[in-house]
Amino acid sequence: MNIQIIPLQTHGDDRGSLVALEDGNNIPFEIKRVYYMFNTKDGVRRGFHAHKHLKQVAIAVRGTCRFLLDNGRERIEVVLDNPAQGLLIESFMWREMYDFSDDCVLMVLADQHYDESDYVRDYEDFLEQSK
Ligand code: TYD
Protein backbone atom coordinates (compact mmCIF):
# COMPACT_ATOMS: atom_id res chain seq x y z
CA MET A 1 0.00 0.00 0.00
CA ASN A 2 1.34 3.37 -1.00
CA ILE A 3 1.28 5.79 1.93
CA GLN A 4 2.36 9.32 1.25
CA ILE A 5 4.13 11.27 3.98
CA ILE A 6 4.53 14.87 2.89
CA PRO A 7 7.73 16.50 4.16
CA LEU A 8 6.89 20.04 5.31
CA GLN A 9 9.72 22.50 5.03
CA THR A 10 10.63 23.91 8.42
CA HIS A 11 11.85 27.48 8.59
CA GLY A 12 14.02 27.52 11.67
CA ASP A 13 16.27 30.05 13.28
CA ASP A 14 17.38 30.84 16.80
CA ARG A 15 13.79 31.87 17.66
CA GLY A 16 12.35 28.44 16.88
CA SER A 17 10.56 26.75 14.00
CA LEU A 18 7.78 27.62 11.57
CA VAL A 19 5.93 25.48 9.02
CA ALA A 20 3.65 27.03 6.38
CA LEU A 21 0.88 25.05 4.69
CA GLU A 22 -0.25 26.20 1.25
CA ASP A 23 -2.73 24.48 -0.99
CA GLY A 24 -1.32 23.68 -4.40
CA ASN A 25 2.16 23.85 -2.89
CA ASN A 26 2.84 21.39 -0.05
CA ILE A 27 -0.85 20.48 0.39
CA PRO A 28 -2.10 18.68 -2.75
CA PHE A 29 -5.66 20.05 -2.70
CA GLU A 30 -7.63 23.19 -1.98
CA ILE A 31 -8.03 23.47 1.79
CA LYS A 32 -11.72 23.95 2.64
CA ARG A 33 -11.65 22.89 6.30
CA VAL A 34 -9.22 22.54 9.19
CA TYR A 35 -9.99 20.74 12.45
CA TYR A 36 -7.91 19.46 15.28
CA MET A 37 -8.19 16.97 18.09
CA PHE A 38 -6.64 17.51 21.49
CA ASN A 39 -7.17 16.41 25.11
CA THR A 40 -7.74 12.92 23.75
CA LYS A 41 -8.24 10.63 26.72
CA ASP A 42 -6.06 7.63 27.54
CA GLY A 43 -6.92 4.48 25.63
CA VAL A 44 -9.26 6.25 23.19
CA ARG A 45 -9.46 5.04 19.61
CA ARG A 46 -11.16 7.39 17.15
CA GLY A 47 -12.01 7.47 13.48
CA PHE A 48 -13.54 4.12 12.45
CA HIS A 49 -14.68 5.43 9.10
CA ALA A 50 -13.69 6.06 5.51
CA HIS A 51 -14.74 8.85 3.16
CA LYS A 52 -16.27 8.45 -0.26
CA HIS A 53 -14.60 11.55 -1.71
CA LEU A 54 -12.79 13.50 0.98
CA LYS A 55 -9.02 13.89 0.94
CA GLN A 56 -7.18 14.91 4.05
CA VAL A 57 -3.72 15.62 5.38
CA ALA A 58 -3.10 14.88 9.08
CA ILE A 59 -0.29 16.52 11.03
CA ALA A 60 0.61 15.88 14.66
CA VAL A 61 1.50 19.50 15.38
CA ARG A 62 2.33 18.47 18.92
CA GLY A 63 2.88 15.08 20.53
CA THR A 64 2.35 11.72 18.90
CA CYS A 65 -0.37 9.35 17.77
CA ARG A 66 -0.76 6.33 15.53
CA PHE A 67 -2.94 5.79 12.48
CA LEU A 68 -4.21 2.53 11.14
CA LEU A 69 -4.89 2.93 7.42
CA ASP A 70 -6.76 0.22 5.54
CA ASN A 71 -7.60 0.33 1.81
CA GLY A 72 -9.73 -2.81 1.96
CA ARG A 73 -6.87 -5.05 0.89
CA GLU A 74 -3.97 -4.04 3.12
CA ARG A 75 -3.57 -2.38 6.49
CA ILE A 76 -0.65 -0.27 7.58
CA GLU A 77 0.24 1.50 10.81
CA VAL A 78 1.76 4.96 10.64
CA VAL A 79 3.24 6.88 13.58
CA LEU A 80 2.80 10.64 13.49
CA ASP A 81 5.36 12.26 15.74
CA ASN A 82 6.76 15.13 13.72
CA PRO A 83 5.08 18.52 13.09
CA ALA A 84 7.07 18.75 9.86
CA GLN A 85 5.36 15.71 8.32
CA GLY A 86 1.87 15.41 6.85
CA LEU A 87 0.09 12.12 6.28
CA LEU A 88 -1.98 12.18 3.08
CA ILE A 89 -5.21 10.21 3.49
CA GLU A 90 -6.91 9.58 0.17
CA SER A 91 -10.61 8.80 -0.19
CA PHE A 92 -11.85 5.28 0.47
CA MET A 93 -9.28 4.69 3.18
CA TRP A 94 -10.52 3.26 6.49
CA ARG A 95 -8.74 5.02 9.38
CA GLU A 96 -8.43 4.55 13.11
CA MET A 97 -6.34 6.79 15.36
CA TYR A 98 -5.00 5.71 18.75
CA ASP A 99 -2.09 5.90 21.23
CA PHE A 100 -2.48 9.66 21.51
CA SER A 101 0.11 11.18 23.81
CA ASP A 102 -1.37 13.43 26.51
CA ASP A 103 -0.06 16.50 24.71
CA CYS A 104 -1.09 15.40 21.21
CA VAL A 105 -2.69 18.00 18.96
CA LEU A 106 -3.68 16.28 15.74
CA MET A 107 -4.57 18.77 13.02
CA VAL A 108 -6.36 17.70 9.86
CA LEU A 109 -6.72 19.65 6.61
CA ALA A 110 -9.59 18.63 4.37
CA ASP A 111 -10.63 19.43 0.81
CA GLN A 112 -14.37 19.63 1.59
CA HIS A 113 -16.63 21.02 4.28
CA TYR A 114 -18.05 18.61 6.84
CA ASP A 115 -20.61 16.36 5.17
CA GLU A 116 -22.00 13.37 7.02
CA SER A 117 -23.19 11.81 3.74
CA ASP A 118 -19.55 11.43 2.66
CA TYR A 119 -18.80 9.07 5.58
CA VAL A 120 -18.75 5.28 5.42
CA ARG A 121 -18.97 4.25 9.06
CA ASP A 122 -19.65 0.55 8.70
CA TYR A 123 -16.54 -1.56 8.01
CA GLU A 124 -18.44 -4.21 6.05
CA ASP A 125 -19.98 -1.49 3.85
CA PHE A 126 -16.50 -0.05 3.38
CA LEU A 127 -15.11 -3.41 2.25
CA GLU A 128 -18.02 -3.85 -0.14
CA GLN A 129 -17.74 -0.33 -1.59
CA SER A 130 -13.95 -0.37 -1.90
CA LYS A 131 -13.96 -3.41 -4.17
P1 TYD B 1 -16.22 12.25 14.77
O1 TYD B 1 -16.56 12.02 13.34
O2 TYD B 1 -16.81 11.38 15.82
O3 TYD B 1 -14.64 12.26 14.94
P2 TYD B 1 -13.61 11.02 14.71
O4 TYD B 1 -13.49 10.82 13.25
O5 TYD B 1 -12.32 11.50 15.28
O6 TYD B 1 -14.13 9.84 15.46
O7 TYD B 1 -16.56 13.77 15.10
C1 TYD B 1 -16.82 14.22 16.41
C2 TYD B 1 -17.89 15.31 16.38
O8 TYD B 1 -17.41 16.46 15.71
C3 TYD B 1 -19.14 14.86 15.66
O9 TYD B 1 -20.24 15.37 16.41
C4 TYD B 1 -19.07 15.58 14.33
C5 TYD B 1 -18.29 16.82 14.65
N1 TYD B 1 -17.47 17.31 13.53
C6 TYD B 1 -17.80 18.52 12.94
O10 TYD B 1 -18.78 19.18 13.31
N2 TYD B 1 -17.02 18.99 11.93
C7 TYD B 1 -15.93 18.30 11.49
O11 TYD B 1 -15.23 18.79 10.58
C8 TYD B 1 -15.60 17.04 12.10
C9 TYD B 1 -14.43 16.25 11.64
C10 TYD B 1 -16.40 16.59 13.13
mmCIF file of C-alpha atoms and ligand atoms in Angstrom:
data_model
loop_
_atom_site.group_PDB
_atom_site.id
_atom_site.type_symbol
_atom_site.label_atom_id
_atom_site.label_comp_id
_atom_site.label_asym_id
_atom_site.label_seq_id
_atom_site.Cartn_x
_atom_site.Cartn_y
_atom_site.Cartn_z
ATOM 1 C CA MET A 1 0.000 0.000 0.000
ATOM 2 C CA ASN A 2 1.343 3.374 -1.000
ATOM 3 C CA ILE A 3 1.276 5.792 1.931
ATOM 4 C CA GLN A 4 2.361 9.325 1.252
ATOM 5 C CA ILE A 5 4.134 11.265 3.978
ATOM 6 C CA ILE A 6 4.534 14.870 2.889
ATOM 7 C CA PRO A 7 7.729 16.501 4.165
ATOM 8 C CA LEU A 8 6.891 20.040 5.307
ATOM 9 C CA GLN A 9 9.718 22.495 5.026
ATOM 10 C CA THR A 10 10.633 23.912 8.416
ATOM 11 C CA HIS A 11 11.849 27.475 8.593
ATOM 12 C CA GLY A 12 14.018 27.516 11.673
ATOM 13 C CA ASP A 13 16.266 30.046 13.280
ATOM 14 C CA ASP A 14 17.378 30.839 16.797
ATOM 15 C CA ARG A 15 13.794 31.868 17.662
ATOM 16 C CA GLY A 16 12.347 28.435 16.875
ATOM 17 C CA SER A 17 10.563 26.746 14.004
ATOM 18 C CA LEU A 18 7.781 27.621 11.571
ATOM 19 C CA VAL A 19 5.927 25.483 9.020
ATOM 20 C CA ALA A 20 3.651 27.033 6.383
ATOM 21 C CA LEU A 21 0.884 25.054 4.686
ATOM 22 C CA GLU A 22 -0.251 26.198 1.248
ATOM 23 C CA ASP A 23 -2.726 24.479 -0.993
ATOM 24 C CA GLY A 24 -1.316 23.683 -4.396
ATOM 25 C CA ASN A 25 2.156 23.852 -2.885
ATOM 26 C CA ASN A 26 2.843 21.393 -0.051
ATOM 27 C CA ILE A 27 -0.849 20.477 0.390
ATOM 28 C CA PRO A 28 -2.099 18.677 -2.755
ATOM 29 C CA PHE A 29 -5.659 20.050 -2.702
ATOM 30 C CA GLU A 30 -7.628 23.193 -1.983
ATOM 31 C CA ILE A 31 -8.034 23.468 1.794
ATOM 32 C CA LYS A 32 -11.718 23.946 2.636
ATOM 33 C CA ARG A 33 -11.647 22.890 6.302
ATOM 34 C CA VAL A 34 -9.217 22.537 9.186
ATOM 35 C CA TYR A 35 -9.993 20.736 12.447
ATOM 36 C CA TYR A 36 -7.910 19.459 15.277
ATOM 37 C CA MET A 37 -8.190 16.966 18.091
ATOM 38 C CA PHE A 38 -6.640 17.510 21.493
ATOM 39 C CA ASN A 39 -7.166 16.408 25.111
ATOM 40 C CA THR A 40 -7.739 12.916 23.747
ATOM 41 C CA LYS A 41 -8.237 10.625 26.718
ATOM 42 C CA ASP A 42 -6.060 7.625 27.538
ATOM 43 C CA GLY A 43 -6.921 4.476 25.627
ATOM 44 C CA VAL A 44 -9.258 6.247 23.191
ATOM 45 C CA ARG A 45 -9.456 5.041 19.606
ATOM 46 C CA ARG A 46 -11.159 7.394 17.148
ATOM 47 C CA GLY A 47 -12.013 7.466 13.484
ATOM 48 C CA PHE A 48 -13.537 4.121 12.453
ATOM 49 C CA HIS A 49 -14.678 5.431 9.100
ATOM 50 C CA ALA A 50 -13.690 6.063 5.506
ATOM 51 C CA HIS A 51 -14.744 8.851 3.162
ATOM 52 C CA LYS A 52 -16.268 8.445 -0.262
ATOM 53 C CA HIS A 53 -14.597 11.549 -1.712
ATOM 54 C CA LEU A 54 -12.793 13.504 0.985
ATOM 55 C CA LYS A 55 -9.018 13.892 0.938
ATOM 56 C CA GLN A 56 -7.181 14.909 4.050
ATOM 57 C CA VAL A 57 -3.718 15.625 5.377
ATOM 58 C CA ALA A 58 -3.101 14.877 9.076
ATOM 59 C CA ILE A 59 -0.293 16.525 11.028
ATOM 60 C CA ALA A 60 0.612 15.880 14.664
ATOM 61 C CA VAL A 61 1.496 19.502 15.376
ATOM 62 C CA ARG A 62 2.334 18.471 18.925
ATOM 63 C CA GLY A 63 2.885 15.077 20.530
ATOM 64 C CA THR A 64 2.354 11.715 18.900
ATOM 65 C CA CYS A 65 -0.375 9.353 17.773
ATOM 66 C CA ARG A 66 -0.764 6.334 15.530
ATOM 67 C CA PHE A 67 -2.936 5.788 12.480
ATOM 68 C CA LEU A 68 -4.208 2.528 11.137
ATOM 69 C CA LEU A 69 -4.895 2.930 7.417
ATOM 70 C CA ASP A 70 -6.761 0.218 5.537
ATOM 71 C CA ASN A 71 -7.598 0.332 1.814
ATOM 72 C CA GLY A 72 -9.727 -2.810 1.959
ATOM 73 C CA ARG A 73 -6.867 -5.048 0.886
ATOM 74 C CA GLU A 74 -3.974 -4.042 3.120
ATOM 75 C CA ARG A 75 -3.570 -2.376 6.492
ATOM 76 C CA ILE A 76 -0.653 -0.271 7.584
ATOM 77 C CA GLU A 77 0.241 1.499 10.813
ATOM 78 C CA VAL A 78 1.758 4.962 10.643
ATOM 79 C CA VAL A 79 3.237 6.877 13.582
ATOM 80 C CA LEU A 80 2.802 10.636 13.487
ATOM 81 C CA ASP A 81 5.356 12.264 15.745
ATOM 82 C CA ASN A 82 6.756 15.128 13.724
ATOM 83 C CA PRO A 83 5.082 18.516 13.093
ATOM 84 C CA ALA A 84 7.073 18.750 9.865
ATOM 85 C CA GLN A 85 5.361 15.706 8.318
ATOM 86 C CA GLY A 86 1.872 15.415 6.850
ATOM 87 C CA LEU A 87 0.091 12.119 6.277
ATOM 88 C CA LEU A 88 -1.983 12.183 3.084
ATOM 89 C CA ILE A 89 -5.207 10.206 3.486
ATOM 90 C CA GLU A 90 -6.911 9.583 0.173
ATOM 91 C CA SER A 91 -10.610 8.805 -0.190
ATOM 92 C CA PHE A 92 -11.847 5.275 0.470
ATOM 93 C CA MET A 93 -9.284 4.687 3.183
ATOM 94 C CA TRP A 94 -10.520 3.263 6.492
ATOM 95 C CA ARG A 95 -8.742 5.016 9.380
ATOM 96 C CA GLU A 96 -8.427 4.555 13.105
ATOM 97 C CA MET A 97 -6.337 6.791 15.364
ATOM 98 C CA TYR A 98 -4.997 5.714 18.749
ATOM 99 C CA ASP A 99 -2.094 5.898 21.227
ATOM 100 C CA PHE A 100 -2.483 9.664 21.509
ATOM 101 C CA SER A 101 0.110 11.183 23.810
ATOM 102 C CA ASP A 102 -1.369 13.433 26.510
ATOM 103 C CA ASP A 103 -0.063 16.498 24.711
ATOM 104 C CA CYS A 104 -1.089 15.399 21.209
ATOM 105 C CA VAL A 105 -2.694 17.999 18.962
ATOM 106 C CA LEU A 106 -3.680 16.279 15.742
ATOM 107 C CA MET A 107 -4.565 18.767 13.019
ATOM 108 C CA VAL A 108 -6.356 17.702 9.859
ATOM 109 C CA LEU A 109 -6.716 19.649 6.614
ATOM 110 C CA ALA A 110 -9.588 18.628 4.369
ATOM 111 C CA ASP A 111 -10.633 19.425 0.807
ATOM 112 C CA GLN A 112 -14.373 19.630 1.590
ATOM 113 C CA HIS A 113 -16.631 21.023 4.278
ATOM 114 C CA TYR A 114 -18.053 18.611 6.839
ATOM 115 C CA ASP A 115 -20.608 16.362 5.167
ATOM 116 C CA GLU A 116 -22.002 13.369 7.024
ATOM 117 C CA SER A 117 -23.187 11.814 3.743
ATOM 118 C CA ASP A 118 -19.547 11.428 2.657
ATOM 119 C CA TYR A 119 -18.804 9.070 5.576
ATOM 120 C CA VAL A 120 -18.749 5.278 5.418
ATOM 121 C CA ARG A 121 -18.970 4.253 9.064
ATOM 122 C CA ASP A 122 -19.646 0.545 8.703
ATOM 123 C CA TYR A 123 -16.543 -1.556 8.015
ATOM 124 C CA GLU A 124 -18.440 -4.209 6.053
ATOM 125 C CA ASP A 125 -19.979 -1.491 3.853
ATOM 126 C CA PHE A 126 -16.495 -0.045 3.378
ATOM 127 C CA LEU A 127 -15.110 -3.409 2.253
ATOM 128 C CA GLU A 128 -18.021 -3.847 -0.142
ATOM 129 C CA GLN A 129 -17.741 -0.328 -1.588
ATOM 130 C CA SER A 130 -13.947 -0.374 -1.898
ATOM 131 C CA LYS A 131 -13.957 -3.412 -4.172
HETATM 132 P P1 TYD B 1 -16.215 12.253 14.768
HETATM 133 O O1 TYD B 1 -16.564 12.016 13.342
HETATM 134 O O2 TYD B 1 -16.810 11.382 15.816
HETATM 135 O O3 TYD B 1 -14.642 12.261 14.940
HETATM 136 P P2 TYD B 1 -13.614 11.019 14.713
HETATM 137 O O4 TYD B 1 -13.489 10.818 13.249
HETATM 138 O O5 TYD B 1 -12.323 11.504 15.279
HETATM 139 O O6 TYD B 1 -14.126 9.844 15.464
HETATM 140 O O7 TYD B 1 -16.562 13.771 15.102
HETATM 141 C C1 TYD B 1 -16.818 14.225 16.411
HETATM 142 C C2 TYD B 1 -17.893 15.311 16.380
HETATM 143 O O8 TYD B 1 -17.413 16.463 15.710
HETATM 144 C C3 TYD B 1 -19.144 14.864 15.664
HETATM 145 O O9 TYD B 1 -20.238 15.372 16.410
HETATM 146 C C4 TYD B 1 -19.074 15.579 14.326
HETATM 147 C C5 TYD B 1 -18.287 16.824 14.649
HETATM 148 N N1 TYD B 1 -17.471 17.309 13.532
HETATM 149 C C6 TYD B 1 -17.796 18.521 12.943
HETATM 150 O O10 TYD B 1 -18.777 19.179 13.315
HETATM 151 N N2 TYD B 1 -17.016 18.991 11.934
HETATM 152 C C7 TYD B 1 -15.931 18.305 11.492
HETATM 153 O O11 TYD B 1 -15.228 18.793 10.580
HETATM 154 C C8 TYD B 1 -15.600 17.042 12.104
HETATM 155 C C9 TYD B 1 -14.427 16.246 11.639
HETATM 156 C C10 TYD B 1 -16.404 16.591 13.132
#
